Short mmCIF file of C-alpha atoms in Angstrom, two decimals:
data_model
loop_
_atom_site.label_atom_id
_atom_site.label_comp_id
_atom_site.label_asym_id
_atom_site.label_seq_id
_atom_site.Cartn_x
_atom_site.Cartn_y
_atom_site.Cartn_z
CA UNK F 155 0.00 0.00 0.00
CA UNK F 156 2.49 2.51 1.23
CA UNK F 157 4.75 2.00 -1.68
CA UNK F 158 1.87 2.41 -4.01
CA UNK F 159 1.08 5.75 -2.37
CA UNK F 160 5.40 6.62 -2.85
CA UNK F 161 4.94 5.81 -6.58
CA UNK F 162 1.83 7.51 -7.34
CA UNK F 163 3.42 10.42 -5.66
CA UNK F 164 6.55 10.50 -7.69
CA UNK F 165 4.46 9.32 -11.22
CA UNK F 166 2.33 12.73 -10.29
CA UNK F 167 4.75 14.91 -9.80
CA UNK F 168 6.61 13.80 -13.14
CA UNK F 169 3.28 14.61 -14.94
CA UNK F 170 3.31 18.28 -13.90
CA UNK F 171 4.70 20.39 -16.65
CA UNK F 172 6.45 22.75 -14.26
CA UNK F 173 8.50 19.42 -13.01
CA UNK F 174 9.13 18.50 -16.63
CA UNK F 175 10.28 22.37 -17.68
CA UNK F 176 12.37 22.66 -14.28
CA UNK F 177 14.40 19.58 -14.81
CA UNK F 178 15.04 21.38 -18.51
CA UNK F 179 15.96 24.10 -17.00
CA UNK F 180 18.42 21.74 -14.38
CA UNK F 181 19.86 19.78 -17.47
CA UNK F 182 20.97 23.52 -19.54
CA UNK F 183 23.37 24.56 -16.25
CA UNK F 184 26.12 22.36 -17.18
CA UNK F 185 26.09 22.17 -20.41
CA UNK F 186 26.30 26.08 -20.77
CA UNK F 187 29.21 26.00 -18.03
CA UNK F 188 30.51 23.56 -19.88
CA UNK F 189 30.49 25.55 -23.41
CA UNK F 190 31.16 28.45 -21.73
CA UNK F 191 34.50 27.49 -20.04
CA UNK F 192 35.59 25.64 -23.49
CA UNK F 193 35.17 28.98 -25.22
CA UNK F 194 36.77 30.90 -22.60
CA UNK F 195 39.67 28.57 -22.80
CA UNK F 196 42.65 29.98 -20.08
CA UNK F 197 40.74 32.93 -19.87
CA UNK F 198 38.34 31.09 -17.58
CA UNK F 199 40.41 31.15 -14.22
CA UNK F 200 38.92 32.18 -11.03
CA UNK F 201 38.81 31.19 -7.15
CA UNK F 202 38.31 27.55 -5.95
CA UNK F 203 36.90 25.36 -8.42
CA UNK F 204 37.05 27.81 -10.90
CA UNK F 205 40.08 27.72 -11.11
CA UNK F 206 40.95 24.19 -11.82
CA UNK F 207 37.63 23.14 -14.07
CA UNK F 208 39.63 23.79 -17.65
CA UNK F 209 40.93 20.41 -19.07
CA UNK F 210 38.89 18.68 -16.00
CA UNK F 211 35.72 17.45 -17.38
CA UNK F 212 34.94 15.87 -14.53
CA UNK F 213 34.71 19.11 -12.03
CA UNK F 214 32.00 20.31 -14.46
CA UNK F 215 28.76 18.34 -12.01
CA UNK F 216 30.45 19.70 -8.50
CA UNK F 217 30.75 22.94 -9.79
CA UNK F 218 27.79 23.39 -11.30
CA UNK F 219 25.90 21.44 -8.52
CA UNK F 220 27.85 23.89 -6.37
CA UNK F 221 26.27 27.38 -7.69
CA UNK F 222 23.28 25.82 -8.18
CA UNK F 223 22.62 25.15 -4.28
CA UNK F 224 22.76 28.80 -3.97
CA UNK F 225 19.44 29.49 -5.34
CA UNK F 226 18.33 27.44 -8.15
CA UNK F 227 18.04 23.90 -6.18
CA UNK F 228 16.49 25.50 -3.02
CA UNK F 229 13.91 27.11 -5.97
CA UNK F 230 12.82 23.90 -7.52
CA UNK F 231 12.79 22.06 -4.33
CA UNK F 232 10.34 25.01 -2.83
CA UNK F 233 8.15 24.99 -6.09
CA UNK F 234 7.83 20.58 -5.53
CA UNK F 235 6.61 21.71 -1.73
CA UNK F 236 4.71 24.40 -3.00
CA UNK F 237 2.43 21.63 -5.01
CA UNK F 238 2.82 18.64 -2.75
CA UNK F 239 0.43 20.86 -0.18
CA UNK F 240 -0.42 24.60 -1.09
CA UNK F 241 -0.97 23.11 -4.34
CA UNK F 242 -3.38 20.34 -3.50
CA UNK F 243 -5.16 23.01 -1.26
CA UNK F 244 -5.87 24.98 -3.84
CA UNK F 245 -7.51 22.66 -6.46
CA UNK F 246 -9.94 21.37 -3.31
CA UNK F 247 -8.19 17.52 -3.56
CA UNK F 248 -6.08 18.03 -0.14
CA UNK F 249 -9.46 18.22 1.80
CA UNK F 250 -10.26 15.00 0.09
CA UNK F 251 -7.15 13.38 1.51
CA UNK F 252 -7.07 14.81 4.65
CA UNK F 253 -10.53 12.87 5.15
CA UNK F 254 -9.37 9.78 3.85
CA UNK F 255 -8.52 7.05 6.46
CA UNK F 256 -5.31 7.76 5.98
CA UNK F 257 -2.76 8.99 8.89
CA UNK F 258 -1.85 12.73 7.96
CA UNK F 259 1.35 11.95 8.58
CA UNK F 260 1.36 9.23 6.77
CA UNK F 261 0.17 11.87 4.35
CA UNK F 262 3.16 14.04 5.12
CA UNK F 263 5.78 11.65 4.44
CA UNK F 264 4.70 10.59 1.16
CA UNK F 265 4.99 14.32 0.14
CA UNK F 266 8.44 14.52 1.92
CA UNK F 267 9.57 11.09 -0.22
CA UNK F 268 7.89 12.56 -3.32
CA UNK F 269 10.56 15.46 -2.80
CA UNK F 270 13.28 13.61 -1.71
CA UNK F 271 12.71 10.72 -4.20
CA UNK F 272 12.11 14.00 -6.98
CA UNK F 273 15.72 16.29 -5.52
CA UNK F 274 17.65 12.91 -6.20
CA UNK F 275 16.42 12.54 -9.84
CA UNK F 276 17.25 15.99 -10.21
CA UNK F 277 20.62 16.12 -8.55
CA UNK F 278 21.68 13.18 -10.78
CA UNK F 279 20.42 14.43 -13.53
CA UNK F 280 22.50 17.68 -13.63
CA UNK F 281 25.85 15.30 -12.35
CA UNK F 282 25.53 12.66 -15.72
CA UNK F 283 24.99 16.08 -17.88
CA UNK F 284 27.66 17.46 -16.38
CA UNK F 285 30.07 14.32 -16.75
CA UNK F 286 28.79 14.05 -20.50
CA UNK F 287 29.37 17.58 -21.26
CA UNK F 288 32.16 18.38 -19.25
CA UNK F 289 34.15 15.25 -20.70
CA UNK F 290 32.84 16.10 -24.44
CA UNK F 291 34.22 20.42 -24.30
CA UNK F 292 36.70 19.77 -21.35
CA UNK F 293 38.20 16.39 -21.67
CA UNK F 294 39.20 14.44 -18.73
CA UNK F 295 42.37 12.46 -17.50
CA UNK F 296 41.12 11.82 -14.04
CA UNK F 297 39.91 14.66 -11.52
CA UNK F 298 41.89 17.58 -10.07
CA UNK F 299 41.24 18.34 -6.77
CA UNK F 300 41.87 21.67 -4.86
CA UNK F 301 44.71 19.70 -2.82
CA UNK F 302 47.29 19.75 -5.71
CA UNK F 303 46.95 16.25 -6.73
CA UNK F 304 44.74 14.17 -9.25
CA UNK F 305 42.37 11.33 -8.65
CA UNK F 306 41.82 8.69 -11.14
CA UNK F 307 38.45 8.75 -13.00
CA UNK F 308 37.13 5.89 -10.86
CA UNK F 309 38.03 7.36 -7.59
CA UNK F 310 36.33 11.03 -9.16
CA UNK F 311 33.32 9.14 -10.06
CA UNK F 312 33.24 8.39 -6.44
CA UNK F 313 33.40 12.14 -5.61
CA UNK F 314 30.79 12.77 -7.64
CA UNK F 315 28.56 10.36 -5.78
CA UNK F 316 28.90 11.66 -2.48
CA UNK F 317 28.59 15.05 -3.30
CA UNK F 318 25.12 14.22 -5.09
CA UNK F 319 23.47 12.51 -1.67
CA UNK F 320 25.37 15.30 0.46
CA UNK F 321 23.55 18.24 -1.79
CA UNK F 322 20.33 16.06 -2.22
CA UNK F 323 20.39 16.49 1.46
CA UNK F 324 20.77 19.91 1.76
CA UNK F 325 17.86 20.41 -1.19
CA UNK F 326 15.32 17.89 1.12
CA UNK F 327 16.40 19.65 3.94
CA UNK F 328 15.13 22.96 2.23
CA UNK F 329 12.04 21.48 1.07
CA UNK F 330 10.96 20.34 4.20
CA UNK F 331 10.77 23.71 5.61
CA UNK F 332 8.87 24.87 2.35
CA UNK F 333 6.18 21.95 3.13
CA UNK F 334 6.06 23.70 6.41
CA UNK F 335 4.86 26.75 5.22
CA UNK F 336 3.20 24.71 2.25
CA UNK F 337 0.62 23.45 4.92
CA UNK F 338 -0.23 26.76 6.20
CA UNK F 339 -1.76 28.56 3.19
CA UNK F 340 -3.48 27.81 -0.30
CA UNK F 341 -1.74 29.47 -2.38
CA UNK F 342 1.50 27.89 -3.91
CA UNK F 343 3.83 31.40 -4.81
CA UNK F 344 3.87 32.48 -1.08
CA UNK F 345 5.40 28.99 -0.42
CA UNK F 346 8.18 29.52 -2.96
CA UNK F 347 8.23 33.52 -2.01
CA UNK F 348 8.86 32.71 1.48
CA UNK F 349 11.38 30.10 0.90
CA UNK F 350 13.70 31.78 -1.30
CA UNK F 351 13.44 35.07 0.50
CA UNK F 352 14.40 33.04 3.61
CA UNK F 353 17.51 31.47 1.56
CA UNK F 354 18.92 34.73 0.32
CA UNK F 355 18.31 36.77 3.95
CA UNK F 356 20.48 33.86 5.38
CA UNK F 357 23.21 34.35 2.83
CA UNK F 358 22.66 38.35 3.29
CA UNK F 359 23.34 37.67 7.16
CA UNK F 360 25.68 35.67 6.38
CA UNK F 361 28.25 38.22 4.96
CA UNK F 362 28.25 40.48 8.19
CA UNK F 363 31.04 39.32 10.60
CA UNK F 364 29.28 40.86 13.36
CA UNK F 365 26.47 38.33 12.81
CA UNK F 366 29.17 35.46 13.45
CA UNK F 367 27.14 33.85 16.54
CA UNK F 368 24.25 33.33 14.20
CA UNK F 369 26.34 31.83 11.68
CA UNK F 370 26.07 28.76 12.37
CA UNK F 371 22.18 28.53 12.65
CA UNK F 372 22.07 29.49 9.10
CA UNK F 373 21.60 26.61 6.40
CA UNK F 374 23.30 28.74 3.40
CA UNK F 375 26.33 28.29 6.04
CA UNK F 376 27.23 25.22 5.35
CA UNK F 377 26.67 25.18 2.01
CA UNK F 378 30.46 26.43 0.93
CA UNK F 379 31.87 23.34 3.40
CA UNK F 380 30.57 21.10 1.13
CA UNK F 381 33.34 21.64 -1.95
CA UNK F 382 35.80 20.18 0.66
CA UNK F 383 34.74 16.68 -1.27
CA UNK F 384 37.54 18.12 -3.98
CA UNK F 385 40.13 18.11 -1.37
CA UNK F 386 42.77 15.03 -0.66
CA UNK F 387 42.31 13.66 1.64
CA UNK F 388 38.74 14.27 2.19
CA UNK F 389 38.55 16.77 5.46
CA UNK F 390 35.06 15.83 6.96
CA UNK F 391 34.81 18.23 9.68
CA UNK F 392 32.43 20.94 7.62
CA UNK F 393 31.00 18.60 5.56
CA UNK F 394 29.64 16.91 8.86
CA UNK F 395 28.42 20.25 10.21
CA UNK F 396 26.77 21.00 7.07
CA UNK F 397 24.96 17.59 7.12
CA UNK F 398 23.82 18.39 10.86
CA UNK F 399 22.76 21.37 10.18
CA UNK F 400 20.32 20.44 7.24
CA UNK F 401 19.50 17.40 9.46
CA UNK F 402 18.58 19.53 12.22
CA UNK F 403 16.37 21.84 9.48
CA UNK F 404 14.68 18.64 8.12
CA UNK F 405 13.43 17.62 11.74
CA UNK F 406 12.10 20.91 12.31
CA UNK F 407 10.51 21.56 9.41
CA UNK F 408 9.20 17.87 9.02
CA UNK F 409 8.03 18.65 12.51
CA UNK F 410 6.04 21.74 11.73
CA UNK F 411 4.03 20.47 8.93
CA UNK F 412 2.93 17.29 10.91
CA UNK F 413 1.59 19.76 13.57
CA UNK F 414 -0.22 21.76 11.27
CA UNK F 415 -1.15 18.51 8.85
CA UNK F 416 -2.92 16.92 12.45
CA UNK F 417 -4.40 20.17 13.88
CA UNK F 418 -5.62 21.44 10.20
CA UNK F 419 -9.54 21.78 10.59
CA UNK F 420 -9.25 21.41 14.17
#
């Protein structure tokens, strides 16, 4: 029963044209970075990553996985939370299920796997673009890494991997919060408005140094930790804040939508 409900989720939110024209929009990010460093050629320099992506086809889905957890995963993730509840609300078929015999958090977490099950698709999606088009304008002879030294293609495969669950987790985390807020209202763009207004205040606040002891209460804080998967040997001290951190935002917000899922009506 329950795994019915997970794949009618997913199925549905696959048929949505905003899910099909947000993954297009997912799948375009690398391969523009991609064409876009190739054209630049040495030109294309710059700080961290940047600065070792030309030849290295393989950097191409960390670094573009990397700017896009700025604002553009966080955005899709809100806008699959925004339809999971607000969205339901507002064509009259969330009523329906929240008088079904069905536990409302039972409800909850098929929306929650729905997004998690949907961020993964995504995630991956943009990582196999980005090893196909990095490898077919960059080339590849292994991975670089921000240490100095160069991992064989196998053991930057492996990279890859881990930094797709570790962002995946950082997008779920975000879209729990935004189901939150999805099961307070009926209308969908206040979802995503609130969300992303959220994401860039706490990456506003995060640039003032006299902010520091909120710092680490901020999810956009972790968020630059995470490139430390490009260093050898892997240093997993910021990468396991990071991971608490989102971990601590996916309990809260999971948290918050049961309460209002179970009181709705009340």
């Amino acid at each position: 029963m329950i795994t019915r409900q997970f794949g009618s989720e997913v199925r549905w939110m696959l048929r949505r044209p905003r899910t099909l024209i947000g993954l297009f929009g997912l799948v375009l990010v690398p391969i523009v970075i991609s064409f876009g460093v190739w054209t630049a050629g040495d030109e294309s320099g710059g700080p961290g990553l940047a600065a070792i992506i030309q030849g290295n086809g393989l950097i191409v889905p960390i670094f573009t996985l990397f700017l896009s957890l700025n604002l553009l995963l966080p955005l899709v993730a809100s806008i699959w939370a925004a339809d999971g509840l607000a969205g339901e609300a507002q064509h009259g078929t969330l009523r329906g299920l929240l008088v079904a015999p069905v536990s409302r958090v039972r409800l909850l977490f098929v929306k929650l796997f729905g997004l998690a099950a949907m961020s993964l698709f995504a995630v991956t999606l943009m990582a196999v673009v980005g090893i196909i088009a990095g490898t077919a304008f960059l080339g590849s002879d292994g991975m670089a890494t921000l240490s100095g030294t160069t991992l064989s293609t196998g053991e930057g495969l492996v990279r890859i991997a881990l930094f797709i669950v570790l962002v995946t987790f950082q997008m779920v985390s975000v879209g729990a919060v935004a189901l939150a807020v999805s099961a307070t209202t009926e209308h969908p763009l206040v979802v995503q408005a609130a969300t992303m207004t959220t994401i860039i205040v706490f990456q506003v606040l995060g640039q003032f140094p006299s902010l520091d002891w909120l710092h680490p209460f901020l999810i956009t804080t972790g968020f630059p930790g995470l490139v430390d998967v490009m260093r050898d040997p892997i240093p997993w001290g910021q990468i396991g804040d990071s991971t608490l951190l989102a971990g601590c935002y996916l309990l809260i917000g999971t948290g918050l939508a049961a309460i209002r899922l179970i009181t709705k009506d009340n």
